[in-house]
CSV table of C-alpha atoms in Angstrom, one decimal:
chain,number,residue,atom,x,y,z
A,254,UNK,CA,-39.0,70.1,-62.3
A,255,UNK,CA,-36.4,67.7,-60.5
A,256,UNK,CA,-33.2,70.0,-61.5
A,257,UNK,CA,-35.6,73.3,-60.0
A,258,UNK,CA,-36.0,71.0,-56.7
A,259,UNK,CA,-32.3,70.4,-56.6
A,260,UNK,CA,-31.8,74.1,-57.0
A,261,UNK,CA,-34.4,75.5,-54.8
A,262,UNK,CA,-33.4,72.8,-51.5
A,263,UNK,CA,-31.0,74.9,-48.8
A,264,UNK,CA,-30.5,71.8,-46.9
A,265,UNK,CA,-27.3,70.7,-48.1
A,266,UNK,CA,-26.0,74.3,-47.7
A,267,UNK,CA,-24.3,76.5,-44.9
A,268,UNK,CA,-25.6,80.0,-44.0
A,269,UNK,CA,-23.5,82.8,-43.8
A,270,UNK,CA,-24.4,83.6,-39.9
A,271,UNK,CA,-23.6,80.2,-38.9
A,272,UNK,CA,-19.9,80.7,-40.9
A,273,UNK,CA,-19.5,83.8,-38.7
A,274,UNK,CA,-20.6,81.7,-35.6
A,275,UNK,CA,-18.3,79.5,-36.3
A,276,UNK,CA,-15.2,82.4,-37.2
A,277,UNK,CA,-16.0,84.3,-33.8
A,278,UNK,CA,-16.1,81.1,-31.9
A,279,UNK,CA,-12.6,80.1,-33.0
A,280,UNK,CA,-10.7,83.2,-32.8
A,281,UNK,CA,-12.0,83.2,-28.6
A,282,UNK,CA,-10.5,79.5,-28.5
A,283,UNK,CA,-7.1,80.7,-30.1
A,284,UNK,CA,-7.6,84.0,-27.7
A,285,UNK,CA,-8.4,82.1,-24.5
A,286,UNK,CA,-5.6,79.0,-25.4
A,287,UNK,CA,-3.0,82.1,-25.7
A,288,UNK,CA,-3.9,83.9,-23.0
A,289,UNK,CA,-4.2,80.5,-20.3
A,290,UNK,CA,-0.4,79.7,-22.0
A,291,UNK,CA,1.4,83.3,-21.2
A,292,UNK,CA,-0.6,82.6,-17.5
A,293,UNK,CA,1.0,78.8,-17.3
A,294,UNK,CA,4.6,80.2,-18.6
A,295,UNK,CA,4.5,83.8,-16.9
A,296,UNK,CA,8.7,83.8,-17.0
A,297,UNK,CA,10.8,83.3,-19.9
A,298,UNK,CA,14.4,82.3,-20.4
A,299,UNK,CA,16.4,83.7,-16.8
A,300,UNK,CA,13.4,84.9,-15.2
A,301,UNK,CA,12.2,81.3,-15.6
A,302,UNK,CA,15.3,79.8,-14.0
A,303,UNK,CA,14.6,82.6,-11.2
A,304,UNK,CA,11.1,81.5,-10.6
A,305,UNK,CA,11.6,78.2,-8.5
A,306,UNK,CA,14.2,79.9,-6.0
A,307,UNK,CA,12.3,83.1,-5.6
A,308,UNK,CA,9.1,80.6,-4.8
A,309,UNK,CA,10.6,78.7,-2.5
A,310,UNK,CA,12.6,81.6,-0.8
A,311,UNK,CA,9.0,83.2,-0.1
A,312,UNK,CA,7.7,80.0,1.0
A,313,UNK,CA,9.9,79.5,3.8
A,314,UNK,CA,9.6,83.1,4.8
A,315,UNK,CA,5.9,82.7,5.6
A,316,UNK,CA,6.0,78.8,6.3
A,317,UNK,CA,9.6,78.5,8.8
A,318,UNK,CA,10.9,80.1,12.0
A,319,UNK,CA,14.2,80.0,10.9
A,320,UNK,CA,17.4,79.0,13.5
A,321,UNK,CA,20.8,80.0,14.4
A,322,UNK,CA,23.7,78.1,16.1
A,323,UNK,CA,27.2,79.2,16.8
A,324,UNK,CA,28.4,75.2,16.5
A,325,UNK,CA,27.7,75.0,20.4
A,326,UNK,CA,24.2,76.0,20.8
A,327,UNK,CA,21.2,76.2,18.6
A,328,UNK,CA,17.9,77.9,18.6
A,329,UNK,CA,14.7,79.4,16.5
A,330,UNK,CA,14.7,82.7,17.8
A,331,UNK,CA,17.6,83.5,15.3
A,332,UNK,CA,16.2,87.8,15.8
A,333,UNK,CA,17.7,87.6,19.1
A,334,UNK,CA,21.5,87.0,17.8
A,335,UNK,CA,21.1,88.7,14.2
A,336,UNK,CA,22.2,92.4,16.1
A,337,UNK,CA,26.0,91.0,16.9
A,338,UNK,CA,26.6,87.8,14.7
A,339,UNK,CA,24.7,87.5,11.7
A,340,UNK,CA,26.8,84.6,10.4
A,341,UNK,CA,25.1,82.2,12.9
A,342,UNK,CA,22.0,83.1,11.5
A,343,UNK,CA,21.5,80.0,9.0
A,344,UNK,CA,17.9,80.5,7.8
A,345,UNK,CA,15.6,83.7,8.2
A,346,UNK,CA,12.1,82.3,8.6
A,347,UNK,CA,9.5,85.1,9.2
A,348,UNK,CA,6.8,82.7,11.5
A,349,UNK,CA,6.5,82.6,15.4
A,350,UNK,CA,6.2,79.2,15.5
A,351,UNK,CA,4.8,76.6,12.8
A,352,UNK,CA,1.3,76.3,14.8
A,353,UNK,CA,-0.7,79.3,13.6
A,354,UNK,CA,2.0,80.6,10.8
A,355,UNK,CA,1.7,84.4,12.1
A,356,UNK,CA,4.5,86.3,10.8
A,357,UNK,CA,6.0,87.7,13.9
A,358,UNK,CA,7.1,91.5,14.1
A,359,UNK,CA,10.0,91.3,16.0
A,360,UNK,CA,11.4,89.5,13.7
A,361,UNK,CA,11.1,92.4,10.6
A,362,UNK,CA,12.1,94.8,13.0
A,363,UNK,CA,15.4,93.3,13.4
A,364,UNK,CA,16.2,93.5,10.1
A,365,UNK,CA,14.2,95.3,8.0
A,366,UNK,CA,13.3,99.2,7.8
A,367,UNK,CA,10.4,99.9,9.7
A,368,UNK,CA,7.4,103.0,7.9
A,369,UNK,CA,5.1,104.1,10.0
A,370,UNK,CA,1.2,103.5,8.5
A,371,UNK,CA,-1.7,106.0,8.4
A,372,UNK,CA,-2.1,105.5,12.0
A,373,UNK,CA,1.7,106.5,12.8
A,374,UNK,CA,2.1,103.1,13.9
A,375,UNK,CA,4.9,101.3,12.3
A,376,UNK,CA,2.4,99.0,9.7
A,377,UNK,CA,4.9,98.1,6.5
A,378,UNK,CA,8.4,96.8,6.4
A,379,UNK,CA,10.8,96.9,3.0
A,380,UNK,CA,14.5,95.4,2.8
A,381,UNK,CA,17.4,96.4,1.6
A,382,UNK,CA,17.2,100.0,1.6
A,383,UNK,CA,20.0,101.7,0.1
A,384,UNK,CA,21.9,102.2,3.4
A,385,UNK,CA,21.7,98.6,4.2
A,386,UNK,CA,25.1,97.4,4.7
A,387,UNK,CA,26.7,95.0,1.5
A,388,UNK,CA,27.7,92.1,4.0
A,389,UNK,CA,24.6,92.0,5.7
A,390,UNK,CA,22.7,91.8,2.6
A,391,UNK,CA,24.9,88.8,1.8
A,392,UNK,CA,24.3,87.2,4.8
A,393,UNK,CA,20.4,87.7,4.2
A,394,UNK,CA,20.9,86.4,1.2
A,395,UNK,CA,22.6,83.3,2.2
A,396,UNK,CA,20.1,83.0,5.2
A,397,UNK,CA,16.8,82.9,3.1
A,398,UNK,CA,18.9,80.2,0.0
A,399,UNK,CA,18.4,82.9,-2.8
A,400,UNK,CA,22.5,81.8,-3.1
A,401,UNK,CA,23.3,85.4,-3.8
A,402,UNK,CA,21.2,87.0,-6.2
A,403,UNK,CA,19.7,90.5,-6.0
A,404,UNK,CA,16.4,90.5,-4.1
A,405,UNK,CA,13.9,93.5,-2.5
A,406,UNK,CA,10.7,92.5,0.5
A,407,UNK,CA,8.1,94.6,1.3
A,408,UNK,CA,5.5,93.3,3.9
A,409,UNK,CA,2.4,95.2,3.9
A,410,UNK,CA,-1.1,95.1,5.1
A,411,UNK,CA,-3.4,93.7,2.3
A,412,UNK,CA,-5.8,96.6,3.9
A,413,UNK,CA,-3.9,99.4,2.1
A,414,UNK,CA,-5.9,102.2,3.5
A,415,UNK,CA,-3.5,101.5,6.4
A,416,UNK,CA,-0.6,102.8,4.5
A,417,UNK,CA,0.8,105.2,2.0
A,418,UNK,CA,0.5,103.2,-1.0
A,419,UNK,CA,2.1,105.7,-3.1
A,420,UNK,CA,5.0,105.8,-0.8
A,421,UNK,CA,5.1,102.2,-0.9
A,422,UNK,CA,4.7,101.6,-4.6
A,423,UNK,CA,7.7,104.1,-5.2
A,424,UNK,CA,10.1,102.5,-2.6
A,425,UNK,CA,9.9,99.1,-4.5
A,426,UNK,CA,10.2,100.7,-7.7
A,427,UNK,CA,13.1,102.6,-6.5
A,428,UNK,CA,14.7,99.4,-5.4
A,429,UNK,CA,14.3,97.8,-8.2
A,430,UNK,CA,15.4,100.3,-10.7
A,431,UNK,CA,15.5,98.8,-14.4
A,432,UNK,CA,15.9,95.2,-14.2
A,433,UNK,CA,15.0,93.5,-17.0
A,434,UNK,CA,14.7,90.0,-15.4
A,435,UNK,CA,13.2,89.6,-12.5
A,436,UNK,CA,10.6,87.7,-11.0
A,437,UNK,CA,7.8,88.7,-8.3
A,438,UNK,CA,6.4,86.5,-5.9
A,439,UNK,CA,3.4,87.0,-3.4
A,440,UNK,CA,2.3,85.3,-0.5
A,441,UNK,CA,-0.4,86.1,2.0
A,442,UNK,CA,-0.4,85.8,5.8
A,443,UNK,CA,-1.1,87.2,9.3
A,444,UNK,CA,1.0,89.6,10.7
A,445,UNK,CA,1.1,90.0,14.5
A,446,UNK,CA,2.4,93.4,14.9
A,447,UNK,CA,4.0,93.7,18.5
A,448,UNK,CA,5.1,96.9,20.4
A,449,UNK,CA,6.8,97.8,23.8
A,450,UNK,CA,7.4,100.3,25.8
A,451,UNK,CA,4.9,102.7,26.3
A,452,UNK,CA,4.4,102.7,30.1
A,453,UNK,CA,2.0,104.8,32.6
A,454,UNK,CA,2.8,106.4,35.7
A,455,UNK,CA,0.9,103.3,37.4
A,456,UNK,CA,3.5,101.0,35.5
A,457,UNK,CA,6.9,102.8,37.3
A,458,UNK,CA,9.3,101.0,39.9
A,459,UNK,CA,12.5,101.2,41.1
A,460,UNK,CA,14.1,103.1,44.1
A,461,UNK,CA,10.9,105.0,45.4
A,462,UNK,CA,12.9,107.4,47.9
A,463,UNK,CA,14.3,109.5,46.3
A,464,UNK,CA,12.8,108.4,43.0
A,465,UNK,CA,14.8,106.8,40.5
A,466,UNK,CA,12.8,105.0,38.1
A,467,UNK,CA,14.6,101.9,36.7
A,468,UNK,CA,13.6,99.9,33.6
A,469,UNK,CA,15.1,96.2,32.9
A,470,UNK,CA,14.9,94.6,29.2
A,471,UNK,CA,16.2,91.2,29.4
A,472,UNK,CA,18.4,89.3,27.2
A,473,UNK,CA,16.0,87.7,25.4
A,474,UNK,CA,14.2,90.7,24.7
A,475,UNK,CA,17.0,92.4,23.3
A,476,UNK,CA,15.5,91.7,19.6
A,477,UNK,CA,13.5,94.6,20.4
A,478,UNK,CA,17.1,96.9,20.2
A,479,UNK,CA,17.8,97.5,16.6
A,480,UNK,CA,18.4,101.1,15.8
A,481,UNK,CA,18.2,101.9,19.6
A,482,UNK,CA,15.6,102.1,22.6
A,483,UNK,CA,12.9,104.0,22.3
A,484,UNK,CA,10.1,104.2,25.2
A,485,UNK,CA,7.2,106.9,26.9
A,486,UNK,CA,5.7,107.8,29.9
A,487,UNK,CA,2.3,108.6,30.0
A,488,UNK,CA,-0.2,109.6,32.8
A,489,UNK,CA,2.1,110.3,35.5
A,490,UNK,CA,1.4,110.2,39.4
A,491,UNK,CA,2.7,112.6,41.5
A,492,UNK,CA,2.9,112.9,45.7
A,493,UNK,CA,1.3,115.6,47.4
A,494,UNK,CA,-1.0,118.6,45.4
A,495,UNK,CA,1.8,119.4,43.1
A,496,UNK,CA,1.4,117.8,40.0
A,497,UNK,CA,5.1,119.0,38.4
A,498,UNK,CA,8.5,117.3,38.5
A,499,UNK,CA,11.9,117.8,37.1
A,500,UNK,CA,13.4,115.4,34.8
A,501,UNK,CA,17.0,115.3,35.6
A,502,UNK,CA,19.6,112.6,33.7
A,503,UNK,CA,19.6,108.6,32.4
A,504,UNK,CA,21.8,106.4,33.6
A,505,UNK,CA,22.9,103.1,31.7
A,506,UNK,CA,24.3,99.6,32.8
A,507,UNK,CA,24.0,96.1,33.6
A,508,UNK,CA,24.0,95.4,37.2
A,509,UNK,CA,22.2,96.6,40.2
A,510,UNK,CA,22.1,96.6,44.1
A,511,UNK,CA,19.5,95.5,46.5
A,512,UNK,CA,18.0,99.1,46.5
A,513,UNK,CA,17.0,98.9,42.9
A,514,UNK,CA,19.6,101.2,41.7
A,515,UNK,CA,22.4,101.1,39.4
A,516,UNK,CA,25.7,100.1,40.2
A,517,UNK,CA,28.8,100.8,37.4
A,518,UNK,CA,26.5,102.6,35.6
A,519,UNK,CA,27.2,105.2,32.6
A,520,UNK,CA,25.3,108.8,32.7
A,521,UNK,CA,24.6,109.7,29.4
A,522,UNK,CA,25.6,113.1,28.6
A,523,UNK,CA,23.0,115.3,26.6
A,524,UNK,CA,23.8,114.7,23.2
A,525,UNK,CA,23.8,110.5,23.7
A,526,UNK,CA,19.9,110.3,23.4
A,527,UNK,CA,16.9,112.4,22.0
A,528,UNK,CA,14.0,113.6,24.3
A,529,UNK,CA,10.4,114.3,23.1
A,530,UNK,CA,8.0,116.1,25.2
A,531,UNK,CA,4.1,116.1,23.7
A,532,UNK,CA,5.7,115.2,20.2
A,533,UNK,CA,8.3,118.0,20.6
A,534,UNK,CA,12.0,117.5,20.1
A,535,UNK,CA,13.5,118.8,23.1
A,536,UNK,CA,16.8,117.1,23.1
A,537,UNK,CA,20.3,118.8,24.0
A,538,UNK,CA,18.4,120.7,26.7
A,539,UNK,CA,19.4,118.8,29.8
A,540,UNK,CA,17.0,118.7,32.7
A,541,UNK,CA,13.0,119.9,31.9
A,542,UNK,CA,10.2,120.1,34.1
A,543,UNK,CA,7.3,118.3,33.5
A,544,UNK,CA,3.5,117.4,34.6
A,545,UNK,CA,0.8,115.0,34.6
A,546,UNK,CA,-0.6,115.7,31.4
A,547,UNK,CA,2.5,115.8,29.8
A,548,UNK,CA,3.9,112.4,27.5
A,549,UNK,CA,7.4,111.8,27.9
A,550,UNK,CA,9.6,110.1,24.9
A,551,UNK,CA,12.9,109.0,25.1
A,552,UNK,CA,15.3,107.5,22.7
A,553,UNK,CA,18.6,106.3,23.1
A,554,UNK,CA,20.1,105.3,19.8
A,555,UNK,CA,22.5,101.8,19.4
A,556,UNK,CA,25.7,103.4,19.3
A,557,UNK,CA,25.2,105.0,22.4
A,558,UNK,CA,24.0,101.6,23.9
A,559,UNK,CA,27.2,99.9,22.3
A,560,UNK,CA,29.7,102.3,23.3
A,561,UNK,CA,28.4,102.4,27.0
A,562,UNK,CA,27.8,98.8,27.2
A,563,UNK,CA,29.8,97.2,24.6
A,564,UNK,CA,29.7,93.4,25.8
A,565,UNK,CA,25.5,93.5,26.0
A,566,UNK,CA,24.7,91.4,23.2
A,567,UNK,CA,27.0,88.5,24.8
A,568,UNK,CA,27.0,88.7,28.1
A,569,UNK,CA,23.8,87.2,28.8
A,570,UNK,CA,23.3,90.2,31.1
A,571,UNK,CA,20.0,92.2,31.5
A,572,UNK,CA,19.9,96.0,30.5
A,573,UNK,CA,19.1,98.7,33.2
A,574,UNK,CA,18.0,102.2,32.2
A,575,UNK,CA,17.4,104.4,35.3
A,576,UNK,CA,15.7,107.7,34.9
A,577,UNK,CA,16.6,110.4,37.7
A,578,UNK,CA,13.7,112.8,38.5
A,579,UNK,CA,13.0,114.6,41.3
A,580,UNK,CA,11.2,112.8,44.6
A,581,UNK,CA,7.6,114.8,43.8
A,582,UNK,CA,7.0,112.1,41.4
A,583,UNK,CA,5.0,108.7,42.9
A,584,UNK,CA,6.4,105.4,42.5
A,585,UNK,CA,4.3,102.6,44.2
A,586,UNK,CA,6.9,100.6,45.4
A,587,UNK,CA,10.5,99.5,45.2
A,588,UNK,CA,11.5,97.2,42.1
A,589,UNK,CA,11.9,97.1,38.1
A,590,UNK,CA,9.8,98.1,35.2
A,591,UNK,CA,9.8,95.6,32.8
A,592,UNK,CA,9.7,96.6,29.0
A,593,UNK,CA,8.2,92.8,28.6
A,594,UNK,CA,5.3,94.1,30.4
A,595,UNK,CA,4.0,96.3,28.1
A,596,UNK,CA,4.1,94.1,25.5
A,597,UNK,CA,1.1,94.8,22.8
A,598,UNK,CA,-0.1,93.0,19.5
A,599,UNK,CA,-2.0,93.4,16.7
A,600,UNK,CA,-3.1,90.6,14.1
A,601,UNK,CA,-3.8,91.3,10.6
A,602,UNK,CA,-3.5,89.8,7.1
A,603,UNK,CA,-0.5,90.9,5.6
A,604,UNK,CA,0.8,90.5,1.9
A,605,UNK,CA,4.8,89.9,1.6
A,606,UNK,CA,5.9,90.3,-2.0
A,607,UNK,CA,9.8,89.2,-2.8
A,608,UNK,CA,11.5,90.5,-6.3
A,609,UNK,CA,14.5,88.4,-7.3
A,610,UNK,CA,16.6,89.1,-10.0
């Protein structure tokens, strides 16, 4: 009866689901410690020894203003010297200033490639491309401590239905080609997205009779010339019933008299810069009419500027563009059209992602 007992008590003994409790329950332990260790150790062997200097290069990109000096002088807007000495740049910081920690525009457009979004607004940046000049990828380098190893940027809005994401995904994998060490890091931030020169017809001064409109962009706007100038006219006033005027040439230099005109000035000939009328390429042609409904774009590309005015980066001088047209068309008063005042911004978060390899 006793040895029956003995035989017939389960107490003592293990049941076969609690074994397979036990089995599954351990093989998500062994899962979960190898998958939290790959996260821990995401880089192995060189990538690994990249990590810390691709970090911290991204951290001071989002987190610095960066500063140039010359030895004499010193300052943070470092953009406004990186178009004619990029050797005094000494750190490329992305920020406009270390209160808010908004990555500033002005400062990717002086050195990166601009793409134009959804909205045919320029809304992503990406540097090197493969046009970027070797020495001033070296200075980059040097400027943002990555002591010289291969790196790629793109700055992005995290709202990606803002951009071609395709476009964007193939231009960094482009870039990057095969590397089989290399390390990405991300960092978020705002982006304050700045653009100038898109003026009305209630905007333009200069020498009202006859009319010669004359723009000024002072020296320490000149960040804003990278690959050249580019501003419109929109909304134009005319005198009299005759809404129409004749666009006749530009003019370039960097000093003026007390009439508001140009003194030693250079008239670009046709081929020096590209006109666009409503969108349309309608450069080479010389003098166009044109009417108050019509938008008016002109661009005059950097080697024009530096061939016309080759001392403009150092000579702490302002830049005058004057536009001849003909005297039908209304400006309000004698004076210059700043390009500072039409100044715009947009804020939004932004994701910058550096490779380094």
């Amino acid at each position: 009866m006793n040895a029956k007992k003995r035989i017939d008590d389960e107490t003592a003994m293990l049941s076969i689901d609690f074994l397979t409790g036990v089995g599954v329950l351990l093989i998500a332990f062994l899962f979960a410690s190898y998958t939290i260790s790959s996260i821990m150790t995401p880089y192995t062997g060189y990538s690994k020894e990249l990590f810390p200097v691709a970090d911290r290069a991204a951290t001071l990109l989002v987190k610095d203003e960066g500063y140039w000096t010359d030895g004499n002088h010193y300052g943070k807007e470092w953009n406004a010297v990186w178009g004619f000495n990029q050797s005094h740049v000494k750190k490329i910081g992305l920020i406009k200033d270390t209160e808010n920690y908004i990555i500033d525009s002005r400062k990717l457009n002086v050195f990166m490639n601009k793409r134009t979004g959804i909205d045919g607004e320029i809304s992503w940046w990406e540097y090197p491309v493969s046009s970027t000049d070797p020495a001033e990828i070296d200075n980059a380098s040097r400027a943002m401590g990555l002591d010289g190893h291969y790196f790629y940027i793109q700055v992005r809005p995290v709202n990606e239905s803002n951009i071609n994401v395709s476009e964007a995904d193939a231009a960094a994998i482009e870039a990057i080609g095969e590397q089989s060490n290399v390390v990405a890091v991300n960092r978020l931030a705002l982006n304050e997205r700045t653009t100038f020169g898109n003026f009305t017809g209630a905007d333009l001064l200069g020498h009202a009779s006859p009319s010669k409109l004359l723009f000024v962009i002072e020296p320490q706007d000149f960040d804003l010339i990278t690959n050249g100038i580019r501003f419109s006219i929109r909304d134009w006033e005319f005198e009299g019933t005759d809404n129409e005027s004749d666009f006749q040439w530009i003019k370039i230099g960097d000093a003026i008299n007390a009439n508001y005109e140009l003194t030693d000035s250079n008239k670009l000939s046709d081929d020096e810069y590209n006109t666009f009328k409503n969108g349309v390429n309608i450069s080479g042609i010389g003098g166009f009419s044109f009417n108050d409904t019509d938008i008016i774009e002109f661009f005059i590309p950097r080697s024009t500027l530096d061939s016309s005015l080759p001392e403009m980066y150092s000579s702490g001088k302002e830049m005058y563009i004057q536009l001849n047209v003909k005297s039908e068309v209304n400006i309000s008063d004698d004076g210059l059209t700043h390009f500072s005042n039409t100044k715009k911004t947009k804020t939004y978060p932004a994701k910058m992602t550096l490779w380094v390899w």
